[in-house]
Coordinates of C-alpha atoms in Angstrom, one line a residue:
G551 CA 6.4 -44.6 29.6
L552 CA 9.0 -44.4 32.3
G553 CA 7.6 -41.0 33.5
E554 CA 4.3 -42.4 34.7
G555 CA 4.8 -45.5 36.8
G556 CA 7.1 -46.6 39.5
C557 CA 9.0 -48.9 37.1
G558 CA 7.8 -52.3 38.5
A559 CA 9.7 -55.3 37.0
L560 CA 12.0 -53.0 35.0
F561 CA 13.5 -51.7 38.3
P562 CA 17.0 -53.0 37.7
Q563 CA 17.1 -51.6 34.1
V564 CA 15.7 -48.2 35.2
M565 CA 18.3 -48.1 38.0
A566 CA 21.1 -48.8 35.5
I567 CA 19.8 -46.0 33.1
A568 CA 19.7 -43.5 36.0
R569 CA 23.3 -44.2 36.7
Q570 CA 24.5 -44.3 33.1
A571 CA 26.6 -41.2 32.7
D572 CA 26.5 -41.3 28.9
A573 CA 22.7 -41.7 28.5
P574 CA 20.8 -38.6 27.4
L575 CA 20.0 -36.3 30.3
E576 CA 16.2 -36.4 29.7
I577 CA 16.1 -40.2 29.8
R578 CA 18.2 -40.2 33.0
R579 CA 15.9 -37.6 34.6
A580 CA 12.8 -39.7 33.6
A581 CA 14.5 -42.8 35.1
L582 CA 15.2 -40.9 38.4
G583 CA 11.5 -39.9 38.5
A584 CA 10.4 -43.5 38.0
L585 CA 12.8 -44.6 40.8
A586 CA 11.5 -41.9 43.1
R587 CA 7.9 -43.1 42.7
S588 CA 8.9 -46.7 43.5
H589 CA 9.7 -45.7 47.1
R590 CA 12.2 -48.6 47.2
P591 CA 15.3 -48.4 49.5
D592 CA 17.7 -49.0 46.7
A593 CA 16.0 -46.1 44.8
V594 CA 16.8 -43.8 47.7
R595 CA 20.5 -44.8 47.3
V596 CA 20.4 -44.0 43.6
M597 CA 18.8 -40.6 44.3
E598 CA 21.6 -39.9 46.8
E599 CA 24.3 -41.1 44.3
A600 CA 22.8 -38.7 41.7
L601 CA 23.9 -35.8 43.9
E602 CA 27.5 -36.7 42.9
D603 CA 26.7 -36.5 39.2
A604 CA 28.8 -34.2 37.0
H605 CA 25.7 -32.8 35.4
W606 CA 23.9 -30.1 37.4
E607 CA 20.6 -31.1 35.7
I608 CA 20.8 -34.6 37.2
R609 CA 21.7 -33.2 40.6
S610 CA 18.8 -30.7 40.4
T611 CA 16.3 -33.4 39.3
A612 CA 17.3 -35.7 42.2
I613 CA 16.9 -32.7 44.6
E614 CA 13.5 -31.8 43.2
L615 CA 12.3 -35.4 43.5
M616 CA 13.6 -35.5 47.1
G617 CA 11.6 -32.4 47.9
S618 CA 8.4 -33.6 46.3
S619 CA 8.7 -37.0 48.0
Q620 CA 7.5 -35.7 51.4
D621 CA 10.1 -38.0 52.9
D622 CA 12.1 -36.6 55.8
R623 CA 14.8 -39.1 55.3
Y624 CA 16.2 -36.7 52.7
L625 CA 16.6 -33.8 55.0
P626 CA 20.2 -34.5 56.2
V627 CA 21.1 -35.3 52.6
L628 CA 19.7 -32.0 51.3
L629 CA 21.3 -30.0 54.1
R630 CA 24.7 -31.6 53.3
E631 CA 24.1 -30.8 49.6
L632 CA 23.3 -27.2 50.4
E633 CA 26.9 -26.8 51.8
H634 CA 28.6 -29.1 49.3
D635 CA 27.3 -28.3 45.8
P636 CA 29.3 -25.7 43.9
D637 CA 26.4 -24.6 41.6
P638 CA 24.2 -21.7 42.9
L639 CA 21.2 -23.0 40.9
V640 CA 21.5 -26.4 42.5
K641 CA 21.7 -24.7 45.9
Q642 CA 18.5 -22.8 45.1
T643 CA 16.9 -26.1 44.1
V644 CA 17.9 -27.5 47.5
I645 CA 16.2 -24.6 49.3
Q646 CA 13.1 -25.1 47.2
A647 CA 13.1 -28.8 48.2
L648 CA 13.5 -27.8 51.9
V649 CA 10.4 -25.5 51.4
A650 CA 8.5 -28.5 49.8
L651 CA 9.4 -30.7 52.8
R652 CA 8.5 -27.9 55.3
A653 CA 11.9 -28.5 56.8
V654 CA 11.7 -26.6 60.1
Q655 CA 14.9 -28.4 61.1
A656 CA 16.8 -26.4 58.5
V657 CA 16.1 -23.1 60.2
P658 CA 19.5 -22.8 62.0
R659 CA 21.4 -23.6 58.8
M660 CA 19.3 -21.4 56.6
L661 CA 20.1 -18.3 58.7
N662 CA 23.5 -18.3 57.0
Y663 CA 21.9 -17.8 53.6
L664 CA 19.8 -14.7 54.4
T665 CA 22.8 -12.5 53.6
D666 CA 24.2 -14.6 50.8
P667 CA 24.3 -12.5 47.6
V668 CA 23.0 -15.3 45.4
L669 CA 20.8 -17.3 47.8
K670 CA 19.2 -14.6 50.0
D671 CA 15.9 -14.4 48.0
A672 CA 15.5 -18.2 48.2
A673 CA 16.4 -18.2 51.9
F674 CA 13.8 -15.4 52.5
S675 CA 11.2 -17.5 50.7
F676 CA 12.1 -20.5 52.9
F677 CA 11.5 -18.5 56.1
L678 CA 8.2 -17.1 54.8
S679 CA 7.1 -20.6 53.9
L680 CA 7.3 -21.8 57.5
G681 CA 4.2 -19.8 58.4
R682 CA 3.0 -18.2 61.5
E683 CA 3.1 -21.4 63.5
N684 CA 6.9 -21.2 63.5
L685 CA 7.2 -17.5 64.6
R686 CA 8.6 -18.5 68.0
L687 CA 11.2 -20.8 66.6
I688 CA 12.4 -18.1 64.2
E689 CA 12.5 -15.6 67.1
H690 CA 14.4 -18.0 69.2
E691 CA 17.0 -18.6 66.5
A692 CA 17.3 -14.9 65.8
Q693 CA 19.0 -14.4 69.2
S694 CA 22.3 -15.8 67.9
V695 CA 22.7 -14.0 64.6
D696 CA 24.6 -10.9 63.4
F697 CA 22.9 -7.5 63.1
Q698 CA 22.4 -7.7 59.3
T699 CA 20.7 -11.1 59.6
K700 CA 18.6 -9.9 62.5
L701 CA 17.3 -7.0 60.4
I702 CA 16.2 -9.5 57.7
L703 CA 14.6 -11.8 60.3
I704 CA 12.6 -8.8 61.7
E705 CA 11.3 -8.2 58.2
I706 CA 10.4 -11.9 57.9
L707 CA 8.7 -11.9 61.3
K708 CA 6.6 -8.9 60.3
H709 CA 5.5 -10.7 57.1
L710 CA 4.6 -13.8 59.1
E711 CA 2.7 -11.9 61.8
N712 CA 0.6 -10.1 59.1
A713 CA 0.0 -13.3 57.1

């Protein structure tokens, strides 16, 4: 089925299904997954277009696939989506994708979410996922934050030092 392969000769049809707003969500999600596995440049474009979809499930699926792709091309797109998407669950999915991509570049932006009432736990997990090798980077970024964020970062640094 669509879910296993990278879609081969059916690529144009799979791309059309992924973009078809009235197709069942599960079928669109499977189409996005097949496109992601194809690693074709036009598939990347469809994945980015999916972030504008009205259905949060489609946006989240595209984000999850971007995270599992191990493709750094998606980092700017994901960081933009973190600021842009209105749905907190989608934003949490973006943070999980950043964790999957080991996106150290996201550290300055993620500092803003350590005190966010909805996203603070996901942000905390993001920082813990960076590991001991990024202690110095986190310490450096901590110089420019407010007191409350600094307290949270101290807690994160303690966790990382003891890991």
